[in-house]
């Protein structure tokens, strides 16, 4: 009898450092105007920028919860989630680089969330794929 070994794989490659003890989102920074972007861009999206050349940048793993909502129903296909479905938060997080990024929150309990609270990046299982692998994604959790 063989035992199937599951592994953890990122939902999309190149969104965050993986594997990593202290994960970071991977974005880009414009070499001319200094604007940051997530996810990565091929060129600067700032309309006032003339040069448009960007380089890969690791983004701060901590930020402030700017806004959030609770997802009370399963997302439509092709998005996948862990069964059985549980409500989860989706947050807009302001990072120290001055950009806002969206991500799932580790809780769907509105009593645990507060606008302006400190949050930190974590990598957690989003769902199990057909082979039993844990598909991981970036999420933000409240800093205790």
XYZ file of N, CA and C in Angstrom, residues 10 12-28 36-40 56-63 95-97 99 101-102 119-124 136-140:
144
model
N 2.014 26.964 -4.702
C 1.355 28.279 -4.769
C 0.209 28.277 -5.771
N -0.662 30.673 -7.708
C -0.080 31.252 -8.924
C 1.387 31.521 -8.619
N 2.270 31.111 -9.483
C 3.688 31.365 -9.271
C 4.027 32.840 -9.407
N 4.971 33.304 -8.591
C 5.474 34.659 -8.705
C 4.701 35.725 -7.962
N 3.652 35.353 -7.205
C 2.907 36.356 -6.432
C 3.574 36.644 -5.093
N 4.208 35.620 -4.521
C 4.834 35.767 -3.218
C 6.022 34.830 -3.132
N 6.935 35.152 -2.208
C 8.092 34.292 -2.018
C 7.610 32.978 -1.416
N 8.093 31.879 -1.996
C 7.664 30.563 -1.533
C 8.680 29.523 -1.908
N 9.045 28.644 -1.008
C 8.740 28.691 0.412
C 9.581 29.766 1.097
N 9.077 30.260 2.206
C 9.784 31.300 2.950
C 9.289 31.343 4.384
N 10.233 31.509 5.325
C 9.841 31.648 6.733
C 9.091 32.949 6.944
N 9.532 34.001 6.262
C 8.876 35.302 6.343
C 8.480 35.695 4.922
N 7.289 35.262 4.486
C 6.892 35.511 3.100
C 6.695 36.991 2.790
N 6.888 37.335 1.536
C 6.656 38.691 1.051
C 5.961 38.608 -0.297
N 5.090 39.575 -0.555
C 4.498 39.692 -1.883
C 5.580 40.178 -2.831
N 5.493 39.753 -4.089
C 6.459 40.174 -5.097
C 5.756 41.133 -6.047
N 6.208 42.352 -6.065
C 5.646 43.367 -6.943
C 6.724 43.956 -7.815
N 6.480 45.150 -8.293
C 7.470 45.881 -9.067
C 7.530 47.312 -8.574
N 5.083 51.777 -6.774
C 5.053 50.329 -6.572
C 3.767 49.761 -7.149
N 3.837 48.481 -7.571
C 2.681 47.808 -8.146
C 2.623 46.366 -7.665
N 1.412 45.866 -7.487
C 1.183 44.452 -7.193
C -0.129 44.061 -7.839
N -0.131 42.932 -8.557
C 1.007 42.062 -8.857
C 1.987 42.747 -9.806
N 3.057 42.011 -10.144
C 4.118 42.554 -10.981
C 3.562 43.100 -12.299
N 11.772 44.174 -10.182
C 11.060 43.386 -9.182
C 11.347 43.938 -7.791
N 10.318 43.926 -6.938
C 10.467 44.445 -5.574
C 9.726 43.552 -4.596
N 10.339 43.274 -3.466
C 9.689 42.554 -2.368
C 8.950 43.590 -1.536
N 7.677 43.341 -1.276
C 6.842 44.297 -0.559
C 6.777 43.981 0.929
N 6.489 44.991 1.717
C 6.395 44.848 3.160
C 5.361 43.783 3.529
N 5.688 42.904 4.480
C 4.725 41.887 4.894
C 3.704 42.384 5.918
N 3.793 43.655 6.297
C 2.855 44.209 7.277
C 2.188 45.448 6.698
N 0.950 45.673 7.131
C 0.219 46.830 6.660
C -0.953 47.137 7.568
N 0.103 49.050 2.389
C 1.461 48.679 2.760
C 2.311 49.930 2.940
N 3.463 49.774 3.580
C 4.336 50.918 3.841
C 4.869 51.546 2.554
N 4.842 50.807 1.460
C 5.285 51.353 0.173
C 4.278 52.339 -0.407
N 1.128 51.525 -1.400
C 0.140 50.928 -2.295
C -0.878 50.136 -1.484
N -3.167 46.678 -1.528
C -3.284 45.359 -2.142
C -4.490 44.651 -1.542
N -5.111 43.814 -2.339
C -6.236 43.031 -1.839
C -5.763 41.617 -1.515
N -2.154 44.369 10.185
C -2.260 43.009 9.654
C -0.899 42.593 9.108
N -0.714 41.283 8.980
C 0.537 40.767 8.435
C 0.248 39.657 7.436
N 1.158 39.523 6.504
C 1.043 38.529 5.445
C 1.331 37.137 5.968
N 0.507 36.182 5.588
C 0.743 34.768 5.863
C 0.419 33.992 4.589
N 0.967 32.825 4.487
C 0.659 31.930 3.373
C -0.101 30.755 3.962
N -1.328 30.545 3.468
C -2.171 29.479 4.008
C -2.835 28.694 2.886
N -1.671 26.859 -1.858
C -1.543 27.941 -0.892
C -1.657 29.299 -1.576
N -2.129 30.276 -0.815
C -2.303 31.637 -1.320
C -1.926 32.610 -0.216
N -1.706 33.852 -0.615
C -1.402 34.880 0.390
C -2.691 35.340 1.057
N -2.593 35.565 2.353
C -3.699 36.079 3.150
C -3.120 37.063 4.162
N -3.990 37.839 4.772
C -3.564 38.748 5.821
C -4.273 38.373 7.107
